[in-house]
Short mmCIF file of C-alpha atoms in Angstrom, two decimals:
data_model
loop_
_atom_site.label_atom_id
_atom_site.label_comp_id
_atom_site.label_asym_id
_atom_site.label_seq_id
_atom_site.Cartn_x
_atom_site.Cartn_y
_atom_site.Cartn_z
CA ASP O 202 0.14 -29.95 21.93
CA GLY O 203 2.00 -26.81 20.93
CA GLY O 204 0.62 -23.48 21.94
CA ILE O 205 0.77 -20.35 24.01
CA THR O 206 -0.22 -20.25 27.66
CA GLN O 207 -0.94 -17.17 29.74
CA SER O 208 -1.38 -17.05 33.46
CA PRO O 209 -3.25 -16.17 35.47
CA LYS O 210 -6.54 -15.90 33.60
CA TYR O 211 -7.81 -13.25 36.02
CA LEU O 212 -5.65 -10.92 38.07
CA PHE O 213 -6.62 -8.29 40.59
CA ARG O 214 -4.28 -5.56 41.69
CA LYS O 215 -4.43 -2.77 44.17
CA GLU O 216 -3.41 0.66 43.04
CA GLY O 217 0.31 1.26 43.47
CA GLN O 218 1.29 -2.39 43.05
CA ASN O 219 3.33 -3.93 40.28
CA VAL O 220 2.05 -7.18 38.78
CA THR O 221 3.61 -9.63 36.34
CA LEU O 222 1.70 -11.49 33.65
CA SER O 223 3.15 -14.74 32.39
CA CYS O 224 3.38 -15.84 28.75
CA GLU O 225 4.94 -19.13 27.68
CA GLN O 226 5.10 -20.73 24.23
CA ASN O 227 6.30 -24.15 23.10
CA LEU O 228 6.04 -23.43 19.39
CA ASN O 229 9.76 -22.71 19.06
CA HIS O 230 8.89 -19.24 17.77
CA ASP O 231 11.53 -16.52 17.75
CA ALA O 232 9.21 -13.53 18.12
CA MET O 233 6.79 -12.70 20.92
CA TYR O 234 4.40 -9.82 21.46
CA TRP O 235 2.24 -8.23 24.12
CA TYR O 236 -1.01 -6.47 23.26
CA ARG O 237 -3.54 -4.60 25.32
CA GLN O 238 -7.21 -4.83 24.39
CA ASP O 239 -9.87 -2.33 25.49
CA PRO O 240 -13.49 -2.42 24.33
CA GLY O 241 -13.93 -0.78 20.93
CA GLN O 242 -10.21 -0.09 20.47
CA GLY O 243 -8.91 -3.26 18.89
CA LEU O 244 -5.46 -4.45 19.95
CA ARG O 245 -2.61 -2.11 20.74
CA LEU O 246 1.00 -3.27 20.81
CA ILE O 247 2.83 -2.81 24.12
CA TYR O 248 6.19 -4.53 23.57
CA TYR O 249 7.66 -7.04 21.19
CA SER O 250 10.72 -9.23 21.11
CA GLN O 251 12.32 -10.53 17.93
CA ILE O 252 14.88 -12.72 19.66
CA VAL O 253 16.10 -13.74 23.09
CA ASN O 254 17.63 -10.93 25.16
CA ASP O 255 16.20 -8.27 22.88
CA PHE O 256 12.93 -6.35 22.93
CA GLN O 257 11.47 -3.08 21.63
CA LYS O 258 8.72 -0.73 22.67
CA GLY O 259 5.45 -0.83 20.85
CA ASP O 260 2.86 1.91 20.60
CA ILE O 261 1.85 2.07 24.27
CA ALA O 262 4.90 0.96 26.31
CA GLU O 263 4.69 3.60 29.06
CA GLY O 264 4.08 1.99 32.45
CA TYR O 265 5.03 -1.49 31.27
CA SER O 266 8.24 -3.51 31.27
CA VAL O 267 9.28 -6.88 29.82
CA SER O 268 12.15 -9.32 29.74
CA ARG O 269 13.14 -12.06 27.32
CA GLU O 270 15.69 -14.27 29.03
CA LYS O 271 14.42 -17.49 27.46
CA LYS O 272 13.05 -18.16 24.01
CA GLU O 273 9.83 -19.62 25.34
CA SER O 274 9.01 -16.96 27.92
CA PHE O 275 8.07 -13.27 27.65
CA PRO O 276 6.67 -11.93 30.95
CA LEU O 277 5.02 -8.51 31.13
CA THR O 278 5.15 -6.36 34.25
CA VAL O 279 2.47 -3.75 34.70
CA THR O 280 3.99 -1.11 36.94
CA SER O 281 2.36 1.41 39.23
CA ALA O 282 3.25 4.05 36.63
CA GLN O 283 0.59 2.68 34.28
CA LYS O 284 -2.30 5.04 34.92
CA ASN O 285 -5.14 2.90 33.62
CA PRO O 286 -4.06 -0.74 33.69
CA THR O 287 -7.47 -2.39 33.80
CA ALA O 288 -7.69 -4.25 30.46
CA PHE O 289 -7.44 -7.60 28.71
CA TYR O 290 -3.84 -8.52 27.89
CA LEU O 291 -2.94 -10.81 25.03
CA CYS O 292 0.37 -12.46 24.29
CA ALA O 293 1.26 -13.67 20.80
CA SER O 294 4.15 -15.29 18.99
CA SER O 295 5.35 -15.75 15.44
CA ILE O 296 7.99 -17.91 13.82
CA ARG O 297 10.32 -15.10 12.87
CA GLY O 298 10.63 -11.59 14.08
CA GLY O 299 13.60 -10.21 12.27
CA GLN O 300 13.63 -7.40 9.76
CA GLY O 301 11.86 -8.13 6.54
CA HIS O 302 9.43 -10.66 7.96
CA THR O 303 5.70 -10.49 8.55
CA ASP O 304 4.60 -13.85 9.84
CA THR O 305 1.32 -15.06 11.22
CA GLN O 306 0.90 -14.24 14.89
CA TYR O 307 -0.69 -16.85 17.15
CA PHE O 308 -2.37 -15.77 20.35
CA GLY O 309 -2.68 -17.01 23.88
CA PRO O 310 -5.98 -17.07 25.81
CA GLY O 311 -5.37 -13.74 27.55
CA THR O 312 -5.22 -12.35 31.09
CA ARG O 313 -7.84 -9.97 32.41
CA LEU O 314 -6.31 -7.48 34.83
CA THR O 315 -8.50 -5.46 37.12
CA VAL O 316 -7.23 -2.70 39.36
CA LEU O 317 -9.20 -2.33 42.55
CA ALA A 189 0.60 6.47 8.64
CA GLN A 190 -0.79 3.05 7.90
CA SER A 191 -4.28 2.37 9.19
CA VAL A 192 -6.96 -0.31 9.21
CA THR A 193 -10.68 0.42 9.30
CA GLN A 194 -13.56 -1.88 10.08
CA PRO A 195 -16.54 0.38 9.36
CA ASP A 196 -19.14 -1.75 11.11
CA ILE A 197 -18.91 -1.89 14.90
CA HIS A 198 -21.83 -4.30 15.26
CA ILE A 199 -23.63 -6.48 12.71
CA THR A 200 -26.70 -8.62 13.32
CA VAL A 201 -27.74 -11.41 10.95
CA SER A 202 -30.20 -14.29 11.04
CA GLU A 203 -28.91 -17.82 11.19
CA GLY A 204 -28.56 -19.15 7.64
CA ALA A 205 -28.13 -15.70 6.11
CA SER A 206 -25.00 -14.63 4.27
CA LEU A 207 -22.39 -12.44 5.91
CA GLU A 208 -19.88 -9.88 4.77
CA LEU A 209 -17.59 -8.03 7.17
CA ARG A 210 -15.70 -5.09 5.75
CA CYS A 211 -12.04 -4.20 6.17
CA ASN A 212 -10.21 -1.32 4.51
CA TYR A 213 -6.60 -0.30 4.89
CA SER A 214 -4.49 2.66 4.02
CA TYR A 215 -1.08 1.79 2.62
CA GLY A 216 0.83 2.29 -0.61
CA ALA A 217 2.13 -1.20 -1.24
CA THR A 218 0.65 -4.68 -0.97
CA PRO A 219 0.14 -5.58 2.65
CA TYR A 220 -0.11 -8.89 4.45
CA LEU A 221 -3.75 -9.44 5.45
CA PHE A 222 -5.34 -11.44 8.25
CA TRP A 223 -8.74 -12.09 9.77
CA TYR A 224 -9.01 -13.28 13.37
CA VAL A 225 -12.04 -14.26 15.46
CA GLN A 226 -12.42 -13.81 19.21
CA SER A 227 -15.04 -15.34 21.48
CA PRO A 228 -15.79 -13.44 24.71
CA GLY A 229 -12.93 -13.65 27.20
CA GLN A 230 -10.78 -15.68 24.85
CA GLY A 231 -7.72 -15.15 22.71
CA LEU A 232 -7.73 -14.55 18.96
CA GLN A 233 -8.00 -17.43 16.51
CA LEU A 234 -6.70 -17.09 12.96
CA LEU A 235 -9.44 -17.52 10.34
CA LEU A 236 -7.42 -16.89 7.20
CA LYS A 237 -4.57 -14.89 5.73
CA TYR A 238 -3.37 -13.45 2.45
CA PHE A 239 0.29 -13.00 1.61
CA SER A 240 0.34 -13.28 -2.19
CA GLY A 241 -1.16 -15.21 -5.10
CA ASP A 242 -4.85 -15.90 -5.57
CA THR A 243 -6.78 -12.95 -4.17
CA LEU A 244 -9.64 -15.15 -2.95
CA VAL A 245 -8.54 -17.07 0.11
CA GLN A 246 -10.33 -19.81 1.97
CA GLY A 247 -10.17 -20.17 5.72
CA ILE A 248 -11.48 -22.28 8.53
CA LYS A 249 -15.15 -22.60 9.52
CA GLY A 250 -16.36 -21.91 5.97
CA PHE A 251 -15.06 -18.35 5.80
CA GLU A 252 -13.42 -16.75 2.79
CA ALA A 253 -11.99 -13.33 2.04
CA GLU A 254 -11.12 -11.44 -1.11
CA PHE A 255 -8.26 -9.00 -1.50
CA LYS A 256 -9.18 -6.13 -3.81
CA ARG A 257 -6.16 -3.96 -4.44
CA SER A 258 -8.12 -1.25 -6.26
CA GLN A 259 -10.40 -0.80 -3.26
CA SER A 260 -7.75 -1.40 -0.56
CA SER A 261 -10.11 -3.93 0.95
CA PHE A 262 -10.07 -7.42 2.39
CA ASN A 263 -13.68 -8.28 3.18
CA LEU A 264 -14.61 -11.45 5.02
CA ARG A 265 -17.57 -13.51 3.78
CA LYS A 266 -19.57 -16.57 4.72
CA PRO A 267 -22.48 -17.85 2.64
CA SER A 268 -24.53 -19.20 5.56
CA VAL A 269 -23.99 -18.10 9.14
CA HIS A 270 -24.34 -20.47 12.08
CA TRP A 271 -25.24 -19.43 15.62
CA SER A 272 -21.75 -20.48 16.72
CA ASP A 273 -20.25 -17.76 14.49
CA ALA A 274 -21.36 -15.10 16.96
CA ALA A 275 -18.11 -13.46 18.11
CA GLU A 276 -15.92 -10.44 17.47
CA TYR A 277 -13.93 -10.34 14.26
CA PHE A 278 -10.69 -8.48 13.73
CA CYS A 279 -8.97 -7.55 10.52
CA ALA A 280 -5.20 -7.14 10.82
CA VAL A 281 -2.71 -5.81 8.35
CA GLY A 282 1.04 -6.28 8.23
CA PHE A 283 2.74 -3.60 6.26
CA ASN A 284 5.96 -3.77 4.31
CA ALA A 285 8.50 -5.49 6.51
CA GLY A 286 11.53 -4.50 4.53
CA GLY A 287 14.21 -2.23 5.79
CA THR A 288 13.86 -1.23 9.39
CA SER A 289 10.37 -2.57 9.88
CA TYR A 290 9.95 -5.85 11.74
CA GLY A 291 6.55 -6.74 10.37
CA LYS A 292 4.18 -5.08 12.78
CA LEU A 293 0.49 -5.96 12.66
CA THR A 294 -2.06 -3.17 12.86
CA PHE A 295 -5.53 -4.24 13.97
CA GLY A 296 -8.91 -2.82 13.12
CA GLN A 297 -11.27 -1.95 15.95
CA GLY A 298 -13.29 -5.11 15.50
CA THR A 299 -16.81 -6.01 14.37
CA ILE A 300 -19.15 -7.74 16.81
CA LEU A 301 -21.37 -10.30 15.09
CA THR A 302 -24.71 -11.23 16.63
CA VAL A 303 -26.64 -14.15 15.13
CA HIS A 304 -30.41 -14.39 15.58
CA PRO A 305 -32.00 -17.85 15.53
#
């Protein structure tokens, strides 16, 4: 079955540590996205990638980093510079990501990160 | 700036009752419109979407939504709610993707639906 997988489902981090969240898709989608979800705030875009080896900052990129070395993978690193990283992180993908396109985004199951 | 508003943070209905969840957006042109549903601790599932054409769209699980340009709204409806519909619902809007835009989605803050037996 095609879909988006995120791992781990739960992640605990000590203050000052970097952690990497995994996102993999087998939908053959060009575009991938990372969102952060906090209670009562909806989803906020962290980073997005329209194509392999390219990515752009979203609305809340500070303290985060990404890479897009393969079409199917878009890992997110939460660095120690992120002041309040405890949140639910969602990865999504869409068929196209180039200029002039707004396609349906499909979501993974999410990773809950807790900073101890 | 473009924005999306879901005025109701929390709605409670009885099982079997009708449901309407509100979504309003601020934008000058016709947007792309989506409704997603999220169960606790899960990802978002697409319920329905509107890109163009008939302004009344049908989705999964018996949901429908109507795009009203004059009111800048895209309200979600269901004639008879089931206990399994209890979840959080998000309206999302994709604004004009021409030019330098890539087709970003802006999400509302969500509406939590509680269903009483």
